[in-house]
Tab-separated table of N, CA, C and O in Angstrom:
chain	number	residue	atom	x	y	z
A	1	UNK	N	0.837	-1.180	0.000
A	1	UNK	CA	0.000	0.000	0.000
A	1	UNK	C	0.880	1.241	0.000
A	1	UNK	O	1.881	1.303	0.678
A	2	UNK	N	0.467	2.237	-0.710
A	2	UNK	CA	1.209	3.485	-0.737
A	2	UNK	C	0.826	4.326	0.469
A	2	UNK	O	-0.240	4.180	1.016
A	3	UNK	N	1.740	5.209	0.849
A	3	UNK	CA	1.423	6.152	1.926
A	3	UNK	C	0.375	7.117	1.414
A	3	UNK	O	0.377	7.498	0.253
A	4	UNK	N	-0.501	7.517	2.289
A	4	UNK	CA	-1.561	8.426	1.884
A	4	UNK	C	-1.324	9.785	2.479
A	4	UNK	O	-0.681	9.930	3.505
A	5	UNK	N	-1.865	10.777	1.840
A	5	UNK	CA	-1.819	12.121	2.385
A	5	UNK	C	-2.787	12.244	3.541
A	5	UNK	O	-3.582	11.350	3.794
A	6	UNK	N	-2.779	13.348	4.218
A	6	UNK	CA	-3.622	13.544	5.396
A	6	UNK	C	-5.104	13.411	5.078
A	6	UNK	O	-5.868	12.911	5.868
A	7	UNK	N	-5.536	13.835	3.879
A	7	UNK	CA	-6.952	13.811	3.557
A	7	UNK	C	-7.445	12.480	3.003
A	7	UNK	O	-8.627	12.258	2.892
A	8	UNK	N	-6.534	11.610	2.603
A	8	UNK	CA	-6.915	10.331	2.019
A	8	UNK	C	-7.398	9.371	3.100
A	8	UNK	O	-6.798	9.270	4.161
A	9	UNK	N	-8.481	8.669	2.787
A	9	UNK	CA	-8.986	7.657	3.709
A	9	UNK	C	-8.912	6.294	3.048
A	9	UNK	O	-9.095	6.165	1.840
A	10	UNK	N	-8.646	5.298	3.872
A	10	UNK	CA	-8.600	3.915	3.417
A	10	UNK	C	-9.517	3.110	4.323
A	10	UNK	O	-9.453	3.224	5.545
A	11	UNK	N	-10.370	2.306	3.717
A	11	UNK	CA	-11.201	1.370	4.452
A	11	UNK	C	-10.380	0.096	4.585
A	11	UNK	O	-10.002	-0.516	3.583
A	12	UNK	N	-10.061	-0.273	5.809
A	12	UNK	CA	-9.158	-1.388	6.085
A	12	UNK	C	-9.936	-2.544	6.695
A	12	UNK	O	-10.440	-2.448	7.816
A	13	UNK	N	-10.053	-3.637	5.956
A	13	UNK	CA	-10.715	-4.848	6.427
A	13	UNK	C	-9.644	-5.797	6.951
A	13	UNK	O	-8.686	-6.091	6.243
A	14	UNK	N	-9.821	-6.274	8.176
A	14	UNK	CA	-8.842	-7.188	8.767
A	14	UNK	C	-9.540	-8.509	9.075
A	14	UNK	O	-10.486	-8.565	9.869
A	15	UNK	N	-9.063	-9.565	8.425
A	15	UNK	CA	-9.634	-10.897	8.602
A	15	UNK	C	-9.039	-11.593	9.819
A	15	UNK	O	-7.867	-11.403	10.131
A	16	UNK	N	-9.818	-12.430	10.448
A	16	UNK	CA	-9.344	-13.245	11.564
A	16	UNK	C	-8.820	-14.568	11.014
A	16	UNK	O	-9.289	-15.654	11.359
A	17	UNK	N	-7.858	-14.452	10.111
A	17	UNK	CA	-7.217	-15.598	9.475
A	17	UNK	C	-5.823	-15.148	9.065
A	17	UNK	O	-5.593	-13.960	8.846
A	18	UNK	N	-4.900	-16.092	8.991
A	18	UNK	CA	-3.533	-15.754	8.601
A	18	UNK	C	-3.368	-15.838	7.092
A	18	UNK	O	-4.124	-16.510	6.400
A	19	UNK	N	-2.354	-15.141	6.588
A	19	UNK	CA	-2.077	-15.114	5.156
A	19	UNK	C	-1.283	-16.346	4.748
A	19	UNK	O	-0.768	-17.078	5.582
A	20	UNK	N	-1.188	-16.542	3.459
A	20	UNK	CA	-0.399	-17.646	2.921
A	20	UNK	C	-1.276	-18.677	2.233
A	20	UNK	O	-2.415	-18.918	2.634
A	21	UNK	N	-0.729	-19.294	1.190
A	21	UNK	CA	-1.469	-20.247	0.370
A	21	UNK	C	-1.937	-21.451	1.175
A	21	UNK	O	-3.100	-21.851	1.086
A	22	UNK	N	-1.056	-22.030	1.990
A	22	UNK	CA	-1.448	-23.215	2.753
A	22	UNK	C	-2.500	-22.885	3.808
A	22	UNK	O	-3.421	-23.657	4.040
A	23	UNK	N	-2.374	-21.723	4.412
A	23	UNK	CA	-3.360	-21.304	5.410
A	23	UNK	C	-4.714	-21.058	4.747
A	23	UNK	O	-5.748	-21.416	5.284
A	24	UNK	N	-4.700	-20.458	3.564
A	24	UNK	CA	-5.946	-20.212	2.841
A	24	UNK	C	-6.624	-21.520	2.447
A	24	UNK	O	-7.846	-21.639	2.535
A	25	UNK	N	-5.839	-22.512	2.052
A	25	UNK	CA	-6.389	-23.829	1.716
A	25	UNK	C	-7.029	-24.472	2.951
A	25	UNK	O	-8.134	-25.008	2.879
A	26	UNK	N	-6.335	-24.381	4.075
A	26	UNK	CA	-6.869	-24.927	5.324
A	26	UNK	C	-8.177	-24.219	5.704
A	26	UNK	O	-9.150	-24.866	6.104
A	27	UNK	N	-8.210	-22.897	5.570
A	27	UNK	CA	-9.412	-22.129	5.873
A	27	UNK	C	-10.562	-22.515	4.941
A	27	UNK	O	-11.708	-22.628	5.361
A	28	UNK	N	-10.253	-22.714	3.673
A	28	UNK	CA	-11.261	-23.106	2.693
A	28	UNK	C	-11.917	-24.427	3.105
A	28	UNK	O	-13.145	-24.554	3.101
A	29	UNK	N	-11.104	-25.390	3.472
A	29	UNK	CA	-11.618	-26.695	3.896
A	29	UNK	C	-12.434	-26.548	5.172
A	29	UNK	O	-13.525	-27.112	5.288
A	30	UNK	N	-11.943	-25.770	6.129
A	30	UNK	CA	-12.663	-25.566	7.389
A	30	UNK	C	-14.037	-24.961	7.135
A	30	UNK	O	-15.041	-25.408	7.695
A	31	UNK	N	-14.103	-23.926	6.276
A	31	UNK	CA	-15.387	-23.284	5.962
A	31	UNK	C	-16.351	-24.276	5.315
A	31	UNK	O	-17.549	-24.233	5.571
A	32	UNK	N	-15.820	-25.154	4.464
A	32	UNK	CA	-16.672	-26.115	3.757
A	32	UNK	C	-17.167	-27.229	4.680
A	32	UNK	O	-18.329	-27.616	4.626
A	33	UNK	N	-16.300	-27.717	5.552
A	33	UNK	CA	-16.629	-28.860	6.402
A	33	UNK	C	-17.410	-28.443	7.642
A	33	UNK	O	-18.372	-29.098	8.033
A	34	UNK	N	-16.994	-27.353	8.269
A	34	UNK	CA	-17.617	-26.938	9.532
A	34	UNK	C	-17.748	-25.412	9.599
A	34	UNK	O	-17.067	-24.754	10.384
A	35	UNK	N	-18.652	-24.850	8.794
A	35	UNK	CA	-18.759	-23.389	8.737
A	35	UNK	C	-19.146	-22.735	10.060
A	35	UNK	O	-18.758	-21.611	10.335
A	36	UNK	N	-19.887	-23.428	10.906
A	36	UNK	CA	-20.329	-22.831	12.175
A	36	UNK	C	-19.184	-22.629	13.168
A	36	UNK	O	-19.312	-21.849	14.100
A	37	UNK	N	-18.065	-23.320	12.965
A	37	UNK	CA	-16.933	-23.161	13.880
A	37	UNK	C	-15.793	-22.348	13.270
A	37	UNK	O	-14.724	-22.225	13.865
A	38	UNK	N	-16.030	-21.788	12.090
A	38	UNK	CA	-14.995	-21.000	11.431
A	38	UNK	C	-14.839	-19.664	12.147
A	38	UNK	O	-15.823	-19.002	12.478
A	39	UNK	N	-13.592	-19.244	12.419
A	39	UNK	CA	-13.293	-18.081	13.258
A	39	UNK	C	-13.431	-16.722	12.573
A	39	UNK	O	-13.271	-15.707	13.234
A	40	UNK	N	-13.682	-16.691	11.289
A	40	UNK	CA	-13.737	-15.399	10.604
A	40	UNK	C	-15.065	-15.216	9.868
A	40	UNK	O	-15.185	-15.576	8.694
A	41	UNK	N	-16.039	-14.625	10.558
A	41	UNK	CA	-17.318	-14.400	9.878
A	41	UNK	C	-17.199	-13.439	8.694
A	41	UNK	O	-17.980	-13.528	7.752
A	42	UNK	N	-16.221	-12.551	8.708
A	42	UNK	CA	-16.026	-11.649	7.573
A	42	UNK	C	-15.647	-12.452	6.325
A	42	UNK	O	-16.184	-12.223	5.242
A	43	UNK	N	-14.754	-13.406	6.487
A	43	UNK	CA	-14.376	-14.289	5.371
A	43	UNK	C	-15.576	-15.101	4.908
A	43	UNK	O	-15.835	-15.219	3.715
A	44	UNK	N	-16.298	-15.664	5.865
A	44	UNK	CA	-17.442	-16.519	5.539
A	44	UNK	C	-18.517	-15.753	4.772
A	44	UNK	O	-19.150	-16.310	3.872
A	45	UNK	N	-18.720	-14.488	5.111
A	45	UNK	CA	-19.755	-13.682	4.451
A	45	UNK	C	-19.329	-13.193	3.070
A	45	UNK	O	-20.156	-13.057	2.176
A	46	UNK	N	-18.052	-12.904	2.896
A	46	UNK	CA	-17.601	-12.206	1.684
A	46	UNK	C	-16.902	-13.093	0.657
A	46	UNK	O	-16.655	-12.648	-0.459
A	47	UNK	N	-16.573	-14.322	1.040
A	47	UNK	CA	-15.887	-15.236	0.124
A	47	UNK	C	-16.701	-16.502	-0.063
A	47	UNK	O	-17.264	-17.038	0.884
A	48	UNK	N	-16.729	-16.968	-1.309
A	48	UNK	CA	-17.352	-18.240	-1.634
A	48	UNK	C	-16.286	-19.243	-2.003
A	48	UNK	O	-15.096	-19.015	-1.783
A	49	UNK	N	-16.692	-20.324	-2.618
A	49	UNK	CA	-15.753	-21.390	-2.953
A	49	UNK	C	-14.766	-20.994	-4.050
A	49	UNK	O	-13.714	-21.606	-4.181
A	50	UNK	N	-15.084	-19.953	-4.814
A	50	UNK	CA	-14.189	-19.552	-5.909
A	50	UNK	C	-13.523	-18.204	-5.682
A	50	UNK	O	-12.963	-17.624	-6.604
A	51	UNK	N	-13.597	-17.684	-4.466
A	51	UNK	CA	-12.960	-16.407	-4.173
A	51	UNK	C	-13.961	-15.391	-3.668
A	51	UNK	O	-15.053	-15.737	-3.204
A	52	UNK	N	-13.586	-14.108	-3.775
A	52	UNK	CA	-14.450	-13.046	-3.292
A	52	UNK	C	-15.769	-13.044	-4.063
A	52	UNK	O	-15.771	-13.156	-5.291
A	53	UNK	N	-16.865	-12.929	-3.324
A	53	UNK	CA	-18.185	-12.921	-3.941
A	53	UNK	C	-18.319	-11.688	-4.836
A	53	UNK	O	-17.933	-10.577	-4.456
A	54	UNK	N	-18.873	-11.903	-6.028
A	54	UNK	CA	-18.991	-10.832	-7.019
A	54	UNK	C	-19.822	-9.670	-6.475
A	54	UNK	O	-19.488	-8.509	-6.696
A	55	UNK	N	-20.889	-9.967	-5.785
A	55	UNK	CA	-21.757	-8.917	-5.240
A	55	UNK	C	-20.989	-8.042	-4.249
A	55	UNK	O	-21.139	-6.820	-4.228
A	56	UNK	N	-20.144	-8.643	-3.412
A	56	UNK	CA	-19.317	-7.922	-2.447
A	56	UNK	C	-18.284	-7.071	-3.177
A	56	UNK	O	-18.082	-5.899	-2.857
A	57	UNK	N	-17.634	-7.661	-4.164
A	57	UNK	CA	-16.618	-6.941	-4.933
A	57	UNK	C	-17.230	-5.724	-5.621
A	57	UNK	O	-16.655	-4.636	-5.596
A	58	UNK	N	-18.396	-5.888	-6.223
A	58	UNK	CA	-19.076	-4.770	-6.882
A	58	UNK	C	-19.473	-3.690	-5.876
A	58	UNK	O	-19.333	-2.498	-6.154
A	59	UNK	N	-19.950	-4.118	-4.725
A	59	UNK	CA	-20.324	-3.183	-3.664
A	59	UNK	C	-19.116	-2.345	-3.244
A	59	UNK	O	-19.193	-1.123	-3.138
A	60	UNK	N	-17.982	-3.005	-3.009
A	60	UNK	CA	-16.769	-2.287	-2.604
A	60	UNK	C	-16.285	-1.347	-3.694
A	60	UNK	O	-15.842	-0.229	-3.409
A	61	UNK	N	-16.378	-1.782	-4.945
A	61	UNK	CA	-15.952	-0.932	-6.063
A	61	UNK	C	-16.793	0.328	-6.172
A	61	UNK	O	-16.317	1.354	-6.656
A	62	UNK	N	-18.045	0.259	-5.737
A	62	UNK	CA	-18.939	1.410	-5.808
A	62	UNK	C	-18.729	2.408	-4.665
A	62	UNK	O	-19.242	3.526	-4.729
A	63	UNK	N	-18.001	2.006	-3.633
A	63	UNK	CA	-17.734	2.924	-2.524
A	63	UNK	C	-16.724	3.974	-2.969
A	63	UNK	O	-15.816	3.692	-3.750
A	64	UNK	N	-16.850	5.160	-2.450
A	64	UNK	CA	-15.946	6.249	-2.828
A	64	UNK	C	-14.792	6.346	-1.829
A	64	UNK	O	-14.583	7.379	-1.205
A	65	UNK	N	-14.087	5.234	-1.659
A	65	UNK	CA	-12.968	5.196	-0.723
A	65	UNK	C	-12.016	4.078	-1.155
A	65	UNK	O	-12.440	3.086	-1.763
A	66	UNK	N	-10.741	4.248	-0.866
A	66	UNK	CA	-9.761	3.193	-1.155
A	66	UNK	C	-9.963	2.043	-0.182
A	66	UNK	O	-10.357	2.243	0.960
A	67	UNK	N	-9.674	0.840	-0.628
A	67	UNK	CA	-9.884	-0.368	0.164
A	67	UNK	C	-8.553	-1.098	0.334
A	67	UNK	O	-7.754	-1.178	-0.606
A	68	UNK	N	-8.342	-1.632	1.531
A	68	UNK	CA	-7.168	-2.483	1.794
A	68	UNK	C	-7.638	-3.658	2.638
A	68	UNK	O	-8.509	-3.516	3.501
A	69	UNK	N	-7.044	-4.826	2.390
A	69	UNK	CA	-7.355	-6.025	3.153
A	69	UNK	C	-6.080	-6.515	3.834
A	69	UNK	O	-5.020	-6.542	3.208
A	70	UNK	N	-6.196	-6.897	5.083
A	70	UNK	CA	-5.082	-7.497	5.813
A	70	UNK	C	-5.562	-8.764	6.513
A	70	UNK	O	-6.722	-8.854	6.924
A	71	UNK	N	-4.655	-9.706	6.648
A	71	UNK	CA	-4.915	-10.884	7.467
A	71	UNK	C	-4.391	-10.612	8.878
A	71	UNK	O	-3.631	-9.671	9.092
A	72	UNK	N	-4.766	-11.449	9.798
A	72	UNK	CA	-4.394	-11.301	11.213
A	72	UNK	C	-2.878	-11.138	11.398
A	72	UNK	O	-2.426	-10.243	12.105
A	73	UNK	N	-2.080	-11.986	10.755
A	73	UNK	CA	-0.626	-11.910	10.916
A	73	UNK	C	-0.052	-10.629	10.307
A	73	UNK	O	0.877	-10.037	10.850
A	74	UNK	N	-0.625	-10.172	9.213
A	74	UNK	CA	-0.173	-8.929	8.576
A	74	UNK	C	-0.525	-7.727	9.446
A	74	UNK	O	0.268	-6.793	9.569
A	75	UNK	N	-1.698	-7.761	10.055
A	75	UNK	CA	-2.129	-6.681	10.955
A	75	UNK	C	-1.182	-6.583	12.150
A	75	UNK	O	-0.774	-5.488	12.551
A	76	UNK	N	-0.825	-7.731	12.721
A	76	UNK	CA	0.063	-7.749	13.887
A	76	UNK	C	1.430	-7.161	13.559
A	76	UNK	O	2.038	-6.488	14.392
A	77	UNK	N	1.923	-7.394	12.348
A	77	UNK	CA	3.220	-6.843	11.940
A	77	UNK	C	3.131	-5.342	11.651
A	77	UNK	O	4.002	-4.578	12.030
A	78	UNK	N	2.066	-4.954	10.971
A	78	UNK	CA	1.936	-3.566	10.533
A	78	UNK	C	1.487	-2.632	11.656
A	78	UNK	O	1.905	-1.484	11.726
A	79	UNK	N	0.625	-3.125	12.535
A	79	UNK	CA	0.069	-2.319	13.632
A	79	UNK	C	0.163	-3.095	14.947
A	79	UNK	O	-0.859	-3.502	15.509
A	80	UNK	N	1.366	-3.321	15.451
A	80	UNK	CA	1.526	-4.171	16.645
A	80	UNK	C	0.855	-3.622	17.908
A	80	UNK	O	0.510	-4.388	18.798
A	81	UNK	N	0.638	-2.334	17.980
A	81	UNK	CA	0.038	-1.744	19.185
A	81	UNK	C	-1.483	-1.850	19.207
A	81	UNK	O	-2.112	-1.564	20.223
A	82	UNK	N	-2.075	-2.245	18.079
A	82	UNK	CA	-3.535	-2.324	18.004
A	82	UNK	C	-3.967	-3.729	18.400
A	82	UNK	O	-3.665	-4.695	17.713
A	83	UNK	N	-4.660	-3.818	19.516
A	83	UNK	CA	-5.109	-5.112	20.006
A	83	UNK	C	-6.617	-5.165	20.122
A	83	UNK	O	-7.161	-4.935	21.188
A	84	UNK	N	-7.287	-5.422	19.020
A	84	UNK	CA	-8.736	-5.556	19.039
A	84	UNK	C	-9.102	-6.948	18.533
A	84	UNK	O	-8.335	-7.575	17.807
A	85	UNK	N	-10.276	-7.391	18.917
A	85	UNK	CA	-10.763	-8.694	18.468
A	85	UNK	C	-11.080	-8.609	16.978
A	85	UNK	O	-11.662	-7.630	16.510
A	86	UNK	N	-10.692	-9.626	16.255
A	86	UNK	CA	-10.891	-9.676	14.804
A	86	UNK	C	-11.989	-10.671	14.460
A	86	UNK	O	-12.243	-11.573	15.239
A	87	UNK	N	-12.599	-10.501	13.301
A	87	UNK	CA	-12.354	-9.547	12.228
A	87	UNK	C	-12.911	-8.171	12.579
A	87	UNK	O	-13.754	-8.038	13.467
A	88	UNK	N	-12.433	-7.186	11.859
A	88	UNK	CA	-12.880	-5.821	12.103
A	88	UNK	C	-12.664	-4.968	10.864
A	88	UNK	O	-11.981	-5.378	9.926
A	89	UNK	N	-13.246	-3.783	10.889
A	89	UNK	CA	-13.078	-2.831	9.795
A	89	UNK	C	-12.648	-1.501	10.411
A	89	UNK	O	-13.264	-1.024	11.360
A	90	UNK	N	-11.580	-0.945	9.862
A	90	UNK	CA	-11.054	0.344	10.309
A	90	UNK	C	-11.157	1.351	9.176
A	90	UNK	O	-11.230	0.985	8.004
A	91	UNK	N	-11.091	2.623	9.547
A	91	UNK	CA	-10.838	3.691	8.582
A	91	UNK	C	-9.474	4.253	8.937
A	91	UNK	O	-9.238	4.652	10.072
A	92	UNK	N	-8.583	4.233	7.958
A	92	UNK	CA	-7.260	4.809	8.153
A	92	UNK	C	-7.237	6.152	7.452
A	92	UNK	O	-7.564	6.263	6.274
A	93	UNK	N	-6.870	7.170	8.206
A	93	UNK	CA	-6.781	8.517	7.671
A	93	UNK	C	-5.453	9.097	8.123
A	93	UNK	O	-5.247	9.310	9.320
A	94	UNK	N	-4.556	9.327	7.174
A	94	UNK	CA	-3.218	9.778	7.543
A	94	UNK	C	-2.543	8.731	8.419
A	94	UNK	O	-2.420	7.586	8.035
A	95	UNK	N	-2.165	9.132	9.626
A	95	UNK	CA	-1.527	8.196	10.561
A	95	UNK	C	-2.504	7.705	11.615
A	95	UNK	O	-2.130	7.074	12.588
A	96	UNK	N	-3.767	7.995	11.427
A	96	UNK	CA	-4.797	7.671	12.394
A	96	UNK	C	-5.566	6.423	11.954
A	96	UNK	O	-5.955	6.295	10.796
A	97	UNK	N	-5.773	5.490	12.888
A	97	UNK	CA	-6.516	4.260	12.621
A	97	UNK	C	-7.746	4.263	13.511
A	97	UNK	O	-7.634	4.319	14.737
A	98	UNK	N	-8.927	4.240	12.903
A	98	UNK	CA	-10.176	4.353	13.643
A	98	UNK	C	-11.063	3.139	13.400
A	98	UNK	O	-11.277	2.747	12.250
A	99	UNK	N	-11.587	2.590	14.482
A	99	UNK	CA	-12.460	1.425	14.408
A	99	UNK	C	-13.822	1.835	13.858
A	99	UNK	O	-14.472	2.729	14.399
A	100	UNK	N	-14.249	1.185	12.789
A	100	UNK	CA	-15.546	1.467	12.187
A	100	UNK	C	-16.568	0.387	12.547
A	100	UNK	O	-17.673	0.682	12.970
A	101	UNK	N	-16.179	-0.875	12.384
A	101	UNK	CA	-17.069	-2.002	12.691
A	101	UNK	C	-16.267	-3.022	13.489
A	101	UNK	O	-15.205	-3.462	13.046
A	102	UNK	N	-16.793	-3.405	14.647
A	102	UNK	CA	-16.061	-4.356	15.489
A	102	UNK	C	-16.468	-5.802	15.184
A	102	UNK	O	-17.420	-6.054	14.447
A	103	UNK	N	-15.748	-6.732	15.789
A	103	UNK	CA	-15.969	-8.157	15.541
A	103	UNK	C	-17.376	-8.596	15.931
A	103	UNK	O	-17.993	-9.404	15.234
A	104	UNK	N	-17.885	-8.064	17.027
A	104	UNK	CA	-19.229	-8.425	17.464
A	104	UNK	C	-20.284	-8.033	16.456
A	104	UNK	O	-21.226	-8.796	16.188
A	105	UNK	N	-20.140	-6.841	15.883
A	105	UNK	CA	-21.097	-6.365	14.880
A	105	UNK	C	-21.034	-7.222	13.614
A	105	UNK	O	-22.072	-7.564	13.040
A	106	UNK	N	-19.829	-7.580	13.197
A	106	UNK	CA	-19.683	-8.439	12.015
A	106	UNK	C	-20.297	-9.802	12.300
A	106	UNK	O	-21.003	-10.373	11.469
A	107	UNK	N	-20.058	-10.320	13.494
A	107	UNK	CA	-20.582	-11.631	13.872
A	107	UNK	C	-22.104	-11.697	13.898
A	107	UNK	O	-22.688	-12.768	13.747
A	108	UNK	N	-22.762	-10.559	14.083
A	108	UNK	CA	-24.226	-10.525	14.104
A	108	UNK	C	-24.852	-10.519	12.701
A	108	UNK	O	-26.048	-10.753	12.555
A	109	UNK	N	-24.037	-10.246	11.688
A	109	UNK	CA	-24.551	-10.227	10.313
A	109	UNK	C	-24.834	-11.668	9.869
A	109	UNK	O	-23.956	-12.518	9.908
A	110	UNK	N	-26.072	-11.898	9.446
A	110	UNK	CA	-26.475	-13.245	9.047
A	110	UNK	C	-26.165	-13.545	7.590
A	110	UNK	O	-26.124	-14.702	7.192
A	111	UNK	N	-25.972	-12.487	6.796
A	111	UNK	CA	-25.669	-12.697	5.382
A	111	UNK	C	-24.949	-11.470	4.836
A	111	UNK	O	-24.765	-10.473	5.534
A	112	UNK	N	-24.553	-11.555	3.597
A	112	UNK	CA	-23.790	-10.487	2.958
A	112	UNK	C	-24.588	-9.190	2.910
A	112	UNK	O	-24.046	-8.108	3.106
A	113	UNK	N	-25.876	-9.294	2.663
A	113	UNK	CA	-26.739	-8.108	2.588
A	113	UNK	C	-26.685	-7.325	3.906
A	113	UNK	O	-26.586	-6.094	3.906
A	114	UNK	N	-26.754	-8.026	5.026
A	114	UNK	CA	-26.693	-7.349	6.327
A	114	UNK	C	-25.339	-6.680	6.547
A	114	UNK	O	-25.267	-5.593	7.102
A	115	UNK	N	-24.268	-7.327	6.111
A	115	UNK	CA	-22.937	-6.725	6.235
A	115	UNK	C	-22.850	-5.454	5.393
A	115	UNK	O	-22.345	-4.429	5.859
A	116	UNK	N	-23.348	-5.503	4.174
A	116	UNK	CA	-23.309	-4.321	3.305
A	116	UNK	C	-24.168	-3.196	3.890
A	116	UNK	O	-23.760	-2.033	3.862
A	117	UNK	N	-25.329	-3.543	4.437
A	117	UNK	CA	-26.183	-2.537	5.076
A	117	UNK	C	-25.479	-1.907	6.278
A	117	UNK	O	-25.533	-0.698	6.479
A	118	UNK	N	-24.822	-2.737	7.081
A	118	UNK	CA	-24.095	-2.245	8.256
A	118	UNK	C	-22.968	-1.308	7.838
A	118	UNK	O	-22.810	-0.220	8.403
A	119	UNK	N	-22.199	-1.704	6.851
A	119	UNK	CA	-21.089	-0.875	6.386
A	119	UNK	C	-21.600	0.451	5.821
A	119	UNK	O	-21.057	1.514	6.133
A	120	UNK	N	-22.659	0.407	5.042
A	120	UNK	CA	-23.250	1.630	4.484
A	120	UNK	C	-23.707	2.553	5.609
A	120	UNK	O	-23.435	3.754	5.589
A	121	UNK	N	-24.393	1.993	6.594
A	121	UNK	CA	-24.884	2.773	7.734
A	121	UNK	C	-23.725	3.414	8.497
A	121	UNK	O	-23.750	4.609	8.806
A	122	UNK	N	-22.700	2.627	8.803
A	122	UNK	CA	-21.560	3.139	9.571
A	122	UNK	C	-20.819	4.234	8.817
A	122	UNK	O	-20.378	5.216	9.410
A	123	UNK	N	-20.668	4.076	7.514
A	123	UNK	CA	-19.980	5.096	6.724
A	123	UNK	C	-20.787	6.393	6.675
A	123	UNK	O	-20.227	7.479	6.760
A	124	UNK	N	-22.106	6.282	6.567
A	124	UNK	CA	-22.952	7.476	6.556
A	124	UNK	C	-22.986	8.139	7.924
A	124	UNK	O	-22.989	9.356	8.037
A	125	UNK	N	-23.018	7.317	8.971
A	125	UNK	CA	-23.082	7.828	10.335
A	125	UNK	C	-21.791	8.547	10.705
A	125	UNK	O	-21.795	9.552	11.388
A	126	UNK	N	-20.675	7.995	10.238
A	126	UNK	CA	-19.388	8.627	10.476
A	126	UNK	C	-18.846	8.528	11.889
A	126	UNK	O	-17.892	9.208	12.238
A	127	UNK	N	-19.436	7.668	12.716
A	127	UNK	CA	-18.917	7.556	14.084
A	127	UNK	C	-17.872	6.438	14.142
A	127	UNK	O	-18.138	5.308	13.757
A	128	UNK	N	-16.694	6.805	14.587
A	128	UNK	CA	-15.589	5.865	14.699
A	128	UNK	C	-14.953	6.004	16.062
A	128	UNK	O	-15.119	7.005	16.753
A	129	UNK	N	-14.214	4.983	16.434
A	129	UNK	CA	-13.477	4.998	17.694
A	129	UNK	C	-11.997	5.042	17.336
A	129	UNK	O	-11.500	4.183	16.623
A	130	UNK	N	-11.297	6.066	17.814
A	130	UNK	CA	-9.874	6.192	17.505
A	130	UNK	C	-9.080	5.144	18.256
A	130	UNK	O	-9.280	4.916	19.442
A	131	UNK	N	-8.175	4.497	17.556
A	131	UNK	CA	-7.320	3.455	18.110
A	131	UNK	C	-5.884	3.967	18.051
A	131	UNK	O	-5.448	4.450	17.011
A	132	UNK	N	-5.156	3.817	19.132
A	132	UNK	CA	-3.741	4.228	19.130
A	132	UNK	C	-2.951	3.273	18.273
A	132	UNK	O	-3.190	2.083	18.261
A	133	UNK	N	-1.980	3.806	17.529
A	133	UNK	CA	-1.107	2.946	16.705
A	133	UNK	C	0.148	2.699	17.457
A	133	UNK	O	1.158	3.129	17.376
């Protein structure tokens, strides 16, 4: 990701899963075999068996903000001082990282439509919680 100016905002989605091909394969199998015990509801809602759901991708493309995705291990390296339960969604503005949607809120979404409605509502509402980096 490139550094942003002070006015640039990035919507940062952080998955409760680690990066890497083997880890992704393991997660894929876990979601298929036992979806109710899978630790990342954000992944479960936004990804299908062939990758990111088209409806989700189109929704994100229509937002007027830059998007970044991180896995749990990448988040820990990039923002070691941020200790929140994952998955979560942040807004990054300059050097400021603000919590937009917490893990509990994501976990309450029963389907992709509810997640998109929640994200739309939170972005319009504009209320965030500042997190120290």
